[in-house]
CSV table of C-alpha atoms in Angstrom, one decimal:
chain,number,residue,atom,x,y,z
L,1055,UNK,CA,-115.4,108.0,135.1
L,1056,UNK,CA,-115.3,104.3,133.3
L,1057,UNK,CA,-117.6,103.3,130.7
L,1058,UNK,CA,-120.3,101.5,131.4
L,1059,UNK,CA,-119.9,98.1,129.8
L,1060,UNK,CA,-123.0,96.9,127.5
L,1061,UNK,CA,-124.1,93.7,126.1
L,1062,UNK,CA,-126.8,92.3,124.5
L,1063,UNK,CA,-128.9,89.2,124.6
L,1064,UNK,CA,-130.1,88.0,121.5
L,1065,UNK,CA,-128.8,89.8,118.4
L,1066,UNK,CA,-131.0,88.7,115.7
L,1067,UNK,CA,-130.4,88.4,111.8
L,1068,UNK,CA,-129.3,91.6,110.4
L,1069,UNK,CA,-132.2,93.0,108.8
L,1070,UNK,CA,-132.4,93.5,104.7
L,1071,UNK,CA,-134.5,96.4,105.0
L,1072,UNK,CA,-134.8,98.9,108.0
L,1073,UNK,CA,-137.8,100.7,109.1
L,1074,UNK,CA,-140.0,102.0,112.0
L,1075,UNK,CA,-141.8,98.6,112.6
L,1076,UNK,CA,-138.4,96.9,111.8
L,1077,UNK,CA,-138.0,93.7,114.1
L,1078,UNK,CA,-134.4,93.4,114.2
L,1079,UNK,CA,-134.3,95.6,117.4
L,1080,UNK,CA,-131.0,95.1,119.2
L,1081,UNK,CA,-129.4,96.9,116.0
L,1082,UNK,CA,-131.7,99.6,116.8
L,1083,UNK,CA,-131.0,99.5,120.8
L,1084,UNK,CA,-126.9,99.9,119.9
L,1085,UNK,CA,-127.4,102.7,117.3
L,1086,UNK,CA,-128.6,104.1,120.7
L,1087,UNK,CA,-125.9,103.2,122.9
L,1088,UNK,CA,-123.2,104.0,120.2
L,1089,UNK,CA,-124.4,108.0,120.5
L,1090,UNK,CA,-123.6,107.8,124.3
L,1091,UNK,CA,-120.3,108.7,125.3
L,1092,UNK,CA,-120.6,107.0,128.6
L,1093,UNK,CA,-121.3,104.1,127.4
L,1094,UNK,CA,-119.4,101.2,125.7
L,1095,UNK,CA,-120.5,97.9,124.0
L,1096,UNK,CA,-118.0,95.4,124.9
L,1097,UNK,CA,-120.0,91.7,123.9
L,1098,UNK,CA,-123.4,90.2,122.5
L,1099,UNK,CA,-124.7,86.7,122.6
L,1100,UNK,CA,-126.8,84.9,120.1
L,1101,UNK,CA,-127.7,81.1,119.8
L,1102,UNK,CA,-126.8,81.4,116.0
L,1103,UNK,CA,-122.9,82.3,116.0
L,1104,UNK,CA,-123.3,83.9,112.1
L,1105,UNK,CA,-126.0,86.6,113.5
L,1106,UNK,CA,-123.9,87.5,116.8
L,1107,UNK,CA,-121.0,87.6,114.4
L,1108,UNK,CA,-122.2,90.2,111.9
L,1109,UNK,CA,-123.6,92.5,114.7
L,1110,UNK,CA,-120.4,92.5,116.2
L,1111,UNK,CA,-118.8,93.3,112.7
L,1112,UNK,CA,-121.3,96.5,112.4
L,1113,UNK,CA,-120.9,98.0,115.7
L,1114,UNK,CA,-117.2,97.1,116.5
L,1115,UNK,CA,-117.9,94.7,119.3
L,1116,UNK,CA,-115.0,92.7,120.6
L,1117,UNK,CA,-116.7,89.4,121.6
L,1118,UNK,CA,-119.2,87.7,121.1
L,1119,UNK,CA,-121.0,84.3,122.8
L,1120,UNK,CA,-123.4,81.4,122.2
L,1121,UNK,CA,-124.5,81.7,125.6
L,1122,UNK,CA,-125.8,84.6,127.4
L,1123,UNK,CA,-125.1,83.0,130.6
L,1124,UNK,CA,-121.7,82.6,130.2
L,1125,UNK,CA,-121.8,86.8,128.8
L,1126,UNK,CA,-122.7,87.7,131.8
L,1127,UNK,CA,-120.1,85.9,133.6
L,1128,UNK,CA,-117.2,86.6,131.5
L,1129,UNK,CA,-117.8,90.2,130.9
L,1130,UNK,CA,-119.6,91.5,133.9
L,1131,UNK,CA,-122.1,93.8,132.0
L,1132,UNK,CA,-123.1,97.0,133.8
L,1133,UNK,CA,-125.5,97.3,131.2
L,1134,UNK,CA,-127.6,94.7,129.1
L,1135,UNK,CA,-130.1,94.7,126.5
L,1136,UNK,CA,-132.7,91.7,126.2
L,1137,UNK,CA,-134.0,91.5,122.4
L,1138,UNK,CA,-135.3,88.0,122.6
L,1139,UNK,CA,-139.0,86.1,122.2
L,1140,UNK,CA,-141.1,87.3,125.4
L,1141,UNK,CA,-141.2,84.0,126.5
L,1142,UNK,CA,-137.2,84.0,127.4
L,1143,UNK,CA,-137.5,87.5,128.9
L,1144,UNK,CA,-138.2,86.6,132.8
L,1145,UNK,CA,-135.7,84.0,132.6
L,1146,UNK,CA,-133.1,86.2,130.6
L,1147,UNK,CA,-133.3,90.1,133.0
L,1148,UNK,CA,-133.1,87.4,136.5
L,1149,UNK,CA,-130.0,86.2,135.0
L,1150,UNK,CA,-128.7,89.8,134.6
L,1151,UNK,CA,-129.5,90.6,137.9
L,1152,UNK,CA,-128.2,87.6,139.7
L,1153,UNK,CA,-125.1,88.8,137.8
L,1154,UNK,CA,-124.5,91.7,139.1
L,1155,UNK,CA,-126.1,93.8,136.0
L,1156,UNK,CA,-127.3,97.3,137.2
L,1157,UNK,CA,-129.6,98.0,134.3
L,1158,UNK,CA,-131.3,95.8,132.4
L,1159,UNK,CA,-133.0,97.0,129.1
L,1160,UNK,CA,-135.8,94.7,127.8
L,1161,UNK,CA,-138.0,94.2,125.1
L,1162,UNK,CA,-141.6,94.5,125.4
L,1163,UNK,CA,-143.9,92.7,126.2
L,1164,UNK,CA,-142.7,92.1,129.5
L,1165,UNK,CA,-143.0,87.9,129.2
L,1166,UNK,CA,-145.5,85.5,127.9
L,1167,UNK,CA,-146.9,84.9,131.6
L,1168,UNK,CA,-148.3,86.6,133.8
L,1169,UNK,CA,-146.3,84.9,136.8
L,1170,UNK,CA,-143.1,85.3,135.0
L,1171,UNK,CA,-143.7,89.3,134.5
L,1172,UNK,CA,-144.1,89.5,138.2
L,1173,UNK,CA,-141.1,87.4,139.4
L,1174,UNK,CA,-139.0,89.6,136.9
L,1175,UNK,CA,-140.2,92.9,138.9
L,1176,UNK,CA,-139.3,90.9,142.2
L,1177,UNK,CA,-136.1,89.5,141.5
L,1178,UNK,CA,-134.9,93.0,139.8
L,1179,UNK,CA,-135.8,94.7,142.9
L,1180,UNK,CA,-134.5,92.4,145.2
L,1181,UNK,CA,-130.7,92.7,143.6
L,1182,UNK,CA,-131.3,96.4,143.0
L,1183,UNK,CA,-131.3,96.3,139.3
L,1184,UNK,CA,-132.9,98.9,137.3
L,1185,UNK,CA,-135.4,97.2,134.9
L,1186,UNK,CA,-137.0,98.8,132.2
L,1187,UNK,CA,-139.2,98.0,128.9
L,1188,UNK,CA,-139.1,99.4,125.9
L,1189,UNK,CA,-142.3,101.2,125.6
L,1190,UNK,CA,-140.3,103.9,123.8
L,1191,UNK,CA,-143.3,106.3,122.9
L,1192,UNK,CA,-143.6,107.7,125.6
L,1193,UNK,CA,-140.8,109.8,124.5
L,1194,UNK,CA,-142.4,110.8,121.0
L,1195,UNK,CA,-143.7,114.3,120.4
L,1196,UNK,CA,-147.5,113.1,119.3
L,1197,UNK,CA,-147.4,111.9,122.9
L,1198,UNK,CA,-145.8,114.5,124.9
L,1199,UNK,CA,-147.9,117.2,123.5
L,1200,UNK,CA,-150.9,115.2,124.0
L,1201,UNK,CA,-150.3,114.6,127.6
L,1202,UNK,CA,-149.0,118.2,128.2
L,1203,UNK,CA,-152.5,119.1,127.1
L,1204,UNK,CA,-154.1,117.0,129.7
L,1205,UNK,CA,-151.6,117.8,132.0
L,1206,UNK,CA,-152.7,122.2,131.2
L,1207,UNK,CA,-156.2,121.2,131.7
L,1208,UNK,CA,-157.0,122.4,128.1
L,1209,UNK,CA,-159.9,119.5,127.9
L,1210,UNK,CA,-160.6,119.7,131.2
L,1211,UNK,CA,-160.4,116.5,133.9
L,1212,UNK,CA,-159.8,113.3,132.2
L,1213,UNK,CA,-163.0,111.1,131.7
L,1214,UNK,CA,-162.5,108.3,129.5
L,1215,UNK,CA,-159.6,107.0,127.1
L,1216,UNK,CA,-159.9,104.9,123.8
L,1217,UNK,CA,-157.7,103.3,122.0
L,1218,UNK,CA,-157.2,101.1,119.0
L,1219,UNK,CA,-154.5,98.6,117.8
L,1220,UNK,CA,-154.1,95.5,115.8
L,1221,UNK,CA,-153.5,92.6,119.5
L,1222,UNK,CA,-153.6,93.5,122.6
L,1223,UNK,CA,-150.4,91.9,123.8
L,1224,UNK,CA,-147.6,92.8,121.2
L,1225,UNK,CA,-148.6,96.2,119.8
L,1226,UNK,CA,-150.8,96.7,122.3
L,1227,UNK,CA,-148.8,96.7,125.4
L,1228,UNK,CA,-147.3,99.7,123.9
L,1229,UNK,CA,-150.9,101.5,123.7
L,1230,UNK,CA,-152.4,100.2,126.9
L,1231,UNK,CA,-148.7,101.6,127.7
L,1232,UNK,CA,-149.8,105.3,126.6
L,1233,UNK,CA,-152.9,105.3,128.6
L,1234,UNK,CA,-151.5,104.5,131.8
L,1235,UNK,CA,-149.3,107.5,130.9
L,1236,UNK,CA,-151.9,110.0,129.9
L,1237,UNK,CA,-153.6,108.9,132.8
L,1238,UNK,CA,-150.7,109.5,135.5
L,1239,UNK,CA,-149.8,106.0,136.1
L,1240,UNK,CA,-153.0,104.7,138.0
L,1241,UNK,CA,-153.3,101.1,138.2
L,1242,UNK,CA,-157.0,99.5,137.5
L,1243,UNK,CA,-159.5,98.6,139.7
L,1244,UNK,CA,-161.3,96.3,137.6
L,1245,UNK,CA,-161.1,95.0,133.8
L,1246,UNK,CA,-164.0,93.2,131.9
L,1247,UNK,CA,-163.1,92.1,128.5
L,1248,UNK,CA,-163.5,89.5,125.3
L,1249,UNK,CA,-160.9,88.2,122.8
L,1250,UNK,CA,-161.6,86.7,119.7
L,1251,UNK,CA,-159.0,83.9,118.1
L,1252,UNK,CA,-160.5,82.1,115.3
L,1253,UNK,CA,-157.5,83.0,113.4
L,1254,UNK,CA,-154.4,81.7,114.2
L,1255,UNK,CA,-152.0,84.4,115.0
L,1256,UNK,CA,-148.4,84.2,116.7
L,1257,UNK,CA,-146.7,87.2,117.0
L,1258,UNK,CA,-142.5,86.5,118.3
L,1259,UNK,CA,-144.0,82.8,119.3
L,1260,UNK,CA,-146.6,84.2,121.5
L,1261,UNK,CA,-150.4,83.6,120.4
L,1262,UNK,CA,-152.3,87.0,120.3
L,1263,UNK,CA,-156.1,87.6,119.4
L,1264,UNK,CA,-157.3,88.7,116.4
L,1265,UNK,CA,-160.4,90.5,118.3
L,1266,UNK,CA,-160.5,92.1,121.3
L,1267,UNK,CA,-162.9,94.5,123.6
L,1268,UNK,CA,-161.5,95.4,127.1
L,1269,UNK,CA,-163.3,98.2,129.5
L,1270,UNK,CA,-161.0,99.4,132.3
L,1271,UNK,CA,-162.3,101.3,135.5
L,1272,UNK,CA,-159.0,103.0,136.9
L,1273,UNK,CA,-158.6,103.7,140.5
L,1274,UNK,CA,-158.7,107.3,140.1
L,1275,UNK,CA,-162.4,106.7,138.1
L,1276,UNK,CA,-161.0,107.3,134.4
L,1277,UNK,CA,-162.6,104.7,132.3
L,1278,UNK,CA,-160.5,103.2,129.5
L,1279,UNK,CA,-161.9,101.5,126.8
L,1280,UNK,CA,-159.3,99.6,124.1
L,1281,UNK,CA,-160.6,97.7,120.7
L,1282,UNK,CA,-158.2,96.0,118.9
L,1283,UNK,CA,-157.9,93.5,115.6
L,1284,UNK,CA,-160.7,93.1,112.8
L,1285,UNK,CA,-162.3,96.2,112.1
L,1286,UNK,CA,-161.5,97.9,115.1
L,1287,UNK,CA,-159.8,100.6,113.3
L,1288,UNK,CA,-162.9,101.6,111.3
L,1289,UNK,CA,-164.9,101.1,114.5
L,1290,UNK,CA,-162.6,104.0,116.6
L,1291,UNK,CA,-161.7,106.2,113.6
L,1292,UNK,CA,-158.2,106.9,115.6
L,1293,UNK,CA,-155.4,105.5,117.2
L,1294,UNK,CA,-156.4,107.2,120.6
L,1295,UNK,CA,-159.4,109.6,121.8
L,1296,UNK,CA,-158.8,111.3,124.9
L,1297,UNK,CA,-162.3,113.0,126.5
L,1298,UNK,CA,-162.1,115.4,128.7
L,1299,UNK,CA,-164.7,117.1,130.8
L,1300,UNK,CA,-164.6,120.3,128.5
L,1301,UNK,CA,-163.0,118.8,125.2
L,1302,UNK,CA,-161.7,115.6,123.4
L,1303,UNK,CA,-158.0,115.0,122.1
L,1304,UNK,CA,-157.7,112.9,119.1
L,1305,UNK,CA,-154.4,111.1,117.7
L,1306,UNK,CA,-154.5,109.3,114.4
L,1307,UNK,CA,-153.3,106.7,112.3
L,1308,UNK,CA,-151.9,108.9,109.8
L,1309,UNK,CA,-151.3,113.1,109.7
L,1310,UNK,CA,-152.9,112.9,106.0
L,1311,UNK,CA,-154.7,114.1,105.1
L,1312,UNK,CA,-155.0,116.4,108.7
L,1313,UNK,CA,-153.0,116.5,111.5
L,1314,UNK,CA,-151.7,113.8,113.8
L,1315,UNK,CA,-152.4,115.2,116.7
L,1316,UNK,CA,-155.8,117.7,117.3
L,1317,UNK,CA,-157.9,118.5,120.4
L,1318,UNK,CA,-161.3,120.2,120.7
L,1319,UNK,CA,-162.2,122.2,123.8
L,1320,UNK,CA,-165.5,124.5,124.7
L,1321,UNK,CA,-165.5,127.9,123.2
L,1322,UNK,CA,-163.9,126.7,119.7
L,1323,UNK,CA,-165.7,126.1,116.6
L,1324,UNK,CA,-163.3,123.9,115.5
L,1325,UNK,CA,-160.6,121.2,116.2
L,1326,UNK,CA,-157.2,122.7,116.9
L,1327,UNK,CA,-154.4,120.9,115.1
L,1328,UNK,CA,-150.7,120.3,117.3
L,1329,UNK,CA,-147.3,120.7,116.0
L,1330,UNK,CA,-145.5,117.6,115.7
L,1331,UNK,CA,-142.9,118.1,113.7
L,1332,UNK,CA,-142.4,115.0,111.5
L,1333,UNK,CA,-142.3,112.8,114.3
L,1334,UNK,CA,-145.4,110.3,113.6
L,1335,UNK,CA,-146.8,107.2,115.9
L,1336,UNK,CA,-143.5,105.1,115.3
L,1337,UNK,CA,-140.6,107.4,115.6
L,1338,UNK,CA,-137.9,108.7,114.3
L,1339,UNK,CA,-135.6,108.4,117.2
L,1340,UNK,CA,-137.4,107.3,119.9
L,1341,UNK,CA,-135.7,104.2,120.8
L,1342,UNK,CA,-132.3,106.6,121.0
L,1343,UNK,CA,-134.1,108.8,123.2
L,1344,UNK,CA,-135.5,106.1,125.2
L,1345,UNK,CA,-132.1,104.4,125.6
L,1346,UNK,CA,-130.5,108.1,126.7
L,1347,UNK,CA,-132.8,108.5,129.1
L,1348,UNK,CA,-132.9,104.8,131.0
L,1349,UNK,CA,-129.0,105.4,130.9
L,1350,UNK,CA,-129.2,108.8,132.7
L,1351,UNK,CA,-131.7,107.5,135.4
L,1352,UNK,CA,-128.9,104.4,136.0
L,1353,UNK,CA,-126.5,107.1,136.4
L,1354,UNK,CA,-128.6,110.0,138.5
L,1355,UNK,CA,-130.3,107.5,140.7
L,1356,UNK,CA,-133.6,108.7,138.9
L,1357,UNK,CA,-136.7,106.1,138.5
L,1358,UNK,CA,-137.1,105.5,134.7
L,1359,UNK,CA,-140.4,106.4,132.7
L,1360,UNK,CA,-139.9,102.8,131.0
L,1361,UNK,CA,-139.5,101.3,134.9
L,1362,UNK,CA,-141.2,97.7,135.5
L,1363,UNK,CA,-143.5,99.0,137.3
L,1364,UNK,CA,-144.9,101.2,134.8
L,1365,UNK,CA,-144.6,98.3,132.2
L,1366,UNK,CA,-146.1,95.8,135.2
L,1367,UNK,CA,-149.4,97.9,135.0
L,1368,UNK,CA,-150.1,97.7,131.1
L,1369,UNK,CA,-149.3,94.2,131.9
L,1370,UNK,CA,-151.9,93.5,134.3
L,1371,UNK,CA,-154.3,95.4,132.0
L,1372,UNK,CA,-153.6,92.9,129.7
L,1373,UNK,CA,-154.1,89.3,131.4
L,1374,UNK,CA,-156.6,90.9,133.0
L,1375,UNK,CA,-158.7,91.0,129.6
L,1376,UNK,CA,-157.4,87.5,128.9
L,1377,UNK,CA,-158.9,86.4,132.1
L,1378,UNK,CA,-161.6,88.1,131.8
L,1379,UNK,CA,-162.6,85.9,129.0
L,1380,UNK,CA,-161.5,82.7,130.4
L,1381,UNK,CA,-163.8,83.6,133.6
L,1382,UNK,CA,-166.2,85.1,131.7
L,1383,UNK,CA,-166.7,87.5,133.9
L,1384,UNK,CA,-164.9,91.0,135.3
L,1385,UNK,CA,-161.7,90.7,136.5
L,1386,UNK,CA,-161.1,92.9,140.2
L,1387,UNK,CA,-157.4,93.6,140.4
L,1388,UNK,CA,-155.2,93.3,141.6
L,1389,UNK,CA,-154.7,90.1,139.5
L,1390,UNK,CA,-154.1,86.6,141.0
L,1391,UNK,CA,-153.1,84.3,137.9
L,1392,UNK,CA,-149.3,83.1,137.1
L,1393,UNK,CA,-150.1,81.8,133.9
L,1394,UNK,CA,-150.8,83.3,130.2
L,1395,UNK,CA,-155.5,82.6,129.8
L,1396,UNK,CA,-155.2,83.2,126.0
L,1397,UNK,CA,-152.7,81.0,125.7
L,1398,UNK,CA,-154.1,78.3,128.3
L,1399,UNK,CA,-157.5,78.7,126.6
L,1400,UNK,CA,-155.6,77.7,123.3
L,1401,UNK,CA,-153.9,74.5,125.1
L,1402,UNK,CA,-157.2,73.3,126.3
L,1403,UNK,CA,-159.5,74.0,122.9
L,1404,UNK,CA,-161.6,76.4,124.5
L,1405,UNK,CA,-161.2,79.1,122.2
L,1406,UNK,CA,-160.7,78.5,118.3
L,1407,UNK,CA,-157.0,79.2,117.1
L,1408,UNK,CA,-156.7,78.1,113.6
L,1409,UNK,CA,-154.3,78.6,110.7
L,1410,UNK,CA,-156.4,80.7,107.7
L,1411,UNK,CA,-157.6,78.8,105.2
């Protein structure tokens, strides 16, 4: 069977230092494809011609391009890789599939609208093209234990979720992410929230809050409760709390000094720690595995965990806080906005968004 052919939109500058929360990500995406024997990167395209050049260099890529557009044209891409600002990502995955791309792996967040999230969803289903985001922990062990827990019944039926992160847009799409995961993939029936911007944070060009509360009612009736920003960590005490009908499921910040993953459960006098291994909130190898897998679902016909659709509900999560606030009132879903409130709110002076002094 041929290779599938890769390329990748938006290379970046090859990063000094490499990491976990490294940026640089398409050098991280083709580590991933490299490991795949049915796969084979063939071109990347970057508006600066020195950063396209030296990914090339390090991953033995014939060609490379200025413009994606004429990429996709030239080289026919079965498979492509968006690493760009959100704001270029709607505009970037319909390219791909009016080009004939079958799968089309994107950076999170989905976009910086909420209109231009949705026509990406449309358009990739309308050409048939497998769309994914990478909300790669979904394939980390911290996770999967925590949701085969759930899934066992060890604390009982889920009740209510809570989670903490530093914005609710860029870091948080991935834990907004995990909840809809934990929680079987329910979409919500309603969202009430209120964002804070009196600091002035862009995060890849987007604007992002620097304090947030948002309450989530699911339609299944689990309640979902995410804080994020200024003291929001000391406020939670973990990176997620899971409670349960008969128990509670903690995952922290950091295994030290006890374990990253521990659940308490009726009938136990104490908390019962999980093996992870030593994988932690970040990785190692998640994006690989992610990558394997959206490659294998192309190939069996399978629907991806990392699917738009999945990544279209943390979405609506999302604006749905941010509209919340600009309504000032709760938001019943499904949503009915095209535009991004934080960043509307921003434009018009309604909320502060200054640099710190």
């Amino acid at each position: 069977m041929a290779k599938l052919r890769v390329g990748f939109i938006g290379t970046g500058k090859m990063p000094e230092k490499r990491g976990a929360m490294g940026y640089a990500m398409a050098y991280d995406h083709a580590e991933a494809y490299r490991k795949l024997a049915s796969c084979e990167m063939v071109a990347c395209a970057d508006i600066v011609a020195e950063n396209a050049a030296a990914f090339a260099a390090k991953f033995g890529i014939p060609r490379t391009y200025l413009s994606y557009h004429e990429m996709l044209e030239k080289e026919k891409p079965d498979v492509v890789s968006i690493c760009t600002w959100p704001k270029l990502h709607a505009e970037m995955a319909i390219a791909c599939a009016q080009a004939g791309v079958r799968l089309c792996h994107c950076e999170k967040p989905m976009d910086l609208t909420y209109g231009g999230s949705r026509r990406m969803l449309q358009v990739a289903a309308q050409y048939g093209m497998h769309l994914n985001f990478n909300h790669q922990r979904r394939y980390g062990r911290p996770f999967r234990e925590t949701k085969r827990l759930l899934d066992a019944g060890e604390i009982g039926a889920l009740v209510r979720m809570e989670a903490n992160t530093w914005d609710l847009y860029d870091g948080g799409t991935h834990w907004v992410d995990m909840l809809n995961y934990f929680n079987n993939e329910s979409p919500p029936r309603w969202v009430i929230g209120q964002i804070d911007a009196r600091r002035q944070v862009l995060v890849f060009g987007a604007p992002v809050e620097s304090q947030s509360l948002c309450f989530v009612k699911y339609a299944n009736g689990v309640f979902g409760l995410i804080v994020t920003g200024y003291e929001s960590a000391r406020a939670l005490g973990a990176a997620f709390r899971l409670h349960g009908t008969s128990g509670v499921i903690e995952i922290a910040w950091d295994p030290k000094p006890g374990p990253l993953v521990r659940y308490w459960k009726q009938g136990v006098t104490d908390w019962i720690p999980v093996d992870c291994g030593n994988e932690h909130l970040h990785g190692p190898g998640y994006i690989d595995r992610a990558i394997a897998d959206a490659v294998d679902c192309l190939l069996t016909g399978r629907e991806c965990e990392l699917c738009a659709r999945h990544a279209m509900n943390a979405t609506e999560i999302i604006f749905a806080c941010y509209e919340s606030s600009r309504r000032r009132a709760r938001i019943d879903c499904p949503l009915d906005i095209d535009d991004n409130p934080l960043q509307a709110m921003i434009a018009k002076g309604e909320v502060p968004f200054a640099p710190s002094s």
